[in-house]
């Protein structure tokens, strides 16, 4: 699944584009928007019933990064929870 025309989230006043994502059909009891990192290389975001796995992302002015590369750049993202503004 490629979010089109595009989607992004803001982290530390930085707009980060989500270029590729997929649905992961694992149930959970997390608050929607909660970030979960699996095996230090999978970046999951809790949705109402399942997860959305962010596969590739892009920081402003940078090239596309896989989720594992992205987590090397922003390792503290596990403490983050997406919210709707």
PDB file of C-alpha atoms in Angstrom:
ATOM      1  CA  UNK A   1       0.000   0.000   0.000  1.00  0.00           C
ATOM      2  CA  UNK A   2       1.436   3.343  -1.021  1.00  0.00           C
ATOM      3  CA  UNK A   3      -0.260   6.279   0.702  1.00  0.00           C
ATOM      4  CA  UNK A   4      -1.310   8.490  -2.193  1.00  0.00           C
ATOM      5  CA  UNK A   5      -1.269  11.403  -2.772  1.00  0.00           C
ATOM      6  CA  UNK A   6       0.850  11.214   0.338  1.00  0.00           C
ATOM      7  CA  UNK A   7       0.790  11.260   4.080  1.00  0.00           C
ATOM      8  CA  UNK A   8       3.102  12.523   6.776  1.00  0.00           C
ATOM      9  CA  UNK A   9       3.436  12.882  10.513  1.00  0.00           C
ATOM     10  CA  UNK A  10       5.174  15.542  12.555  1.00  0.00           C
ATOM     11  CA  UNK A  11       7.900  14.585  15.008  1.00  0.00           C
ATOM     12  CA  UNK A  12       9.946  17.276  16.817  1.00  0.00           C
ATOM     13  CA  UNK A  13       8.616  19.946  14.407  1.00  0.00           C
ATOM     14  CA  UNK A  14       9.765  17.865  11.418  1.00  0.00           C
ATOM     15  CA  UNK A  15       7.311  16.605   8.770  1.00  0.00           C
ATOM     16  CA  UNK A  16       8.177  12.992   7.964  1.00  0.00           C
ATOM     17  CA  UNK A  17       6.649  11.463   4.820  1.00  0.00           C
ATOM     18  CA  UNK A  18       5.331   7.908   4.816  1.00  0.00           C
ATOM     19  CA  UNK A  19       6.101   6.489   1.371  1.00  0.00           C
ATOM     20  CA  UNK A  20       5.120   2.823   1.805  1.00  0.00           C
ATOM     21  CA  UNK A  21       3.016   1.043   4.408  1.00  0.00           C
ATOM     22  CA  UNK A  22       1.033  -2.158   4.875  1.00  0.00           C
ATOM     23  CA  UNK A  23      -1.665  -3.471   7.189  1.00  0.00           C
ATOM     24  CA  UNK A  24      -0.594  -6.086   9.756  1.00  0.00           C
ATOM     25  CA  UNK A  25      -3.539  -8.163  10.951  1.00  0.00           C
ATOM     26  CA  UNK A  26      -2.387  -8.664  14.543  1.00  0.00           C
ATOM     27  CA  UNK A  27      -4.824  -7.674  17.257  1.00  0.00           C
ATOM     28  CA  UNK A  28      -3.659  -5.588  20.217  1.00  0.00           C
ATOM     29  CA  UNK A  29      -4.903  -3.601  23.207  1.00  0.00           C
ATOM     30  CA  UNK A  30      -2.853  -0.441  22.589  1.00  0.00           C
ATOM     31  CA  UNK A  31      -4.212   3.077  22.211  1.00  0.00           C
ATOM     32  CA  UNK A  32      -4.583   3.916  18.495  1.00  0.00           C
ATOM     33  CA  UNK A  33      -1.551   5.907  17.374  1.00  0.00           C
ATOM     34  CA  UNK A  34       0.872   4.142  19.701  1.00  0.00           C
ATOM     35  CA  UNK A  35       4.207   3.321  18.057  1.00  0.00           C
ATOM     36  CA  UNK A  36       5.549  -0.196  18.545  1.00  0.00           C
ATOM     37  CA  UNK A  37       8.969  -1.344  17.349  1.00  0.00           C
ATOM     38  CA  UNK A  38       9.516  -5.057  16.686  1.00  0.00           C
ATOM     39  CA  UNK A  39      13.011  -6.598  16.528  1.00  0.00           C
ATOM     40  CA  UNK A  40      14.571  -3.115  16.159  1.00  0.00           C
ATOM     41  CA  UNK A  41      13.585  -3.000  12.486  1.00  0.00           C
ATOM     42  CA  UNK A  42       9.786  -3.010  12.134  1.00  0.00           C
ATOM     43  CA  UNK A  43       7.907   0.199  12.818  1.00  0.00           C
ATOM     44  CA  UNK A  44       4.253  -0.427  13.672  1.00  0.00           C
ATOM     45  CA  UNK A  45       1.507   2.065  14.488  1.00  0.00           C
ATOM     46  CA  UNK A  46      -1.499   0.785  16.411  1.00  0.00           C
ATOM     47  CA  UNK A  47      -4.832   1.387  14.689  1.00  0.00           C
ATOM     48  CA  UNK A  48      -8.304   0.644  16.042  1.00  0.00           C
ATOM     49  CA  UNK A  49      -8.027  -3.143  15.633  1.00  0.00           C
ATOM     50  CA  UNK A  50      -4.755  -3.918  13.844  1.00  0.00           C
ATOM     51  CA  UNK A  51      -1.395  -2.296  13.045  1.00  0.00           C
ATOM     52  CA  UNK A  52      -0.065  -0.241  10.163  1.00  0.00           C
ATOM     53  CA  UNK A  53       3.555  -1.123   9.386  1.00  0.00           C
ATOM     54  CA  UNK A  54       5.531   1.827   8.037  1.00  0.00           C
ATOM     55  CA  UNK A  55       7.894   0.348   5.435  1.00  0.00           C
ATOM     56  CA  UNK A  56       9.659   3.407   4.037  1.00  0.00           C
ATOM     57  CA  UNK A  57       9.847   6.996   5.196  1.00  0.00           C
ATOM     58  CA  UNK A  58      11.518  10.237   4.166  1.00  0.00           C
ATOM     59  CA  UNK A  59      12.909  13.037   6.291  1.00  0.00           C
ATOM     60  CA  UNK A  60      12.844  16.554   4.766  1.00  0.00           C
ATOM     61  CA  UNK A  61      15.601  16.977   2.183  1.00  0.00           C
ATOM     62  CA  UNK A  62      16.747  13.359   2.583  1.00  0.00           C
ATOM     63  CA  UNK A  63      16.415  10.209   0.498  1.00  0.00           C
ATOM     64  CA  UNK A  64      13.934   7.409   1.157  1.00  0.00           C
ATOM     65  CA  UNK A  65      14.781   5.230   4.174  1.00  0.00           C
ATOM     66  CA  UNK A  66      13.608   1.748   5.102  1.00  0.00           C
ATOM     67  CA  UNK A  67      12.035   1.457   8.537  1.00  0.00           C
ATOM     68  CA  UNK A  68      15.216  -0.099   9.986  1.00  0.00           C
ATOM     69  CA  UNK A  69      17.353   2.749   8.567  1.00  0.00           C
ATOM     70  CA  UNK A  70      14.838   5.271   9.871  1.00  0.00           C
ATOM     71  CA  UNK A  71      14.964   3.765  13.367  1.00  0.00           C
ATOM     72  CA  UNK A  72      18.751   4.239  13.397  1.00  0.00           C
ATOM     73  CA  UNK A  73      18.158   7.960  12.787  1.00  0.00           C
ATOM     74  CA  UNK A  74      15.294   8.335  15.304  1.00  0.00           C
ATOM     75  CA  UNK A  75      15.670   5.555  17.892  1.00  0.00           C
ATOM     76  CA  UNK A  76      13.462   7.336  20.460  1.00  0.00           C
ATOM     77  CA  UNK A  77      10.318   7.047  18.357  1.00  0.00           C
ATOM     78  CA  UNK A  78       9.097   4.229  20.646  1.00  0.00           C
ATOM     79  CA  UNK A  79       8.012   6.867  23.163  1.00  0.00           C
ATOM     80  CA  UNK A  80       5.786   8.511  20.565  1.00  0.00           C
ATOM     81  CA  UNK A  81       2.031   8.320  20.076  1.00  0.00           C
ATOM     82  CA  UNK A  82       0.386   9.807  16.992  1.00  0.00           C
ATOM     83  CA  UNK A  83      -2.520  12.146  17.650  1.00  0.00           C
ATOM     84  CA  UNK A  84      -5.004  13.912  15.407  1.00  0.00           C
ATOM     85  CA  UNK A  85      -4.776  17.701  15.477  1.00  0.00           C
TER      86      UNK A  85
END
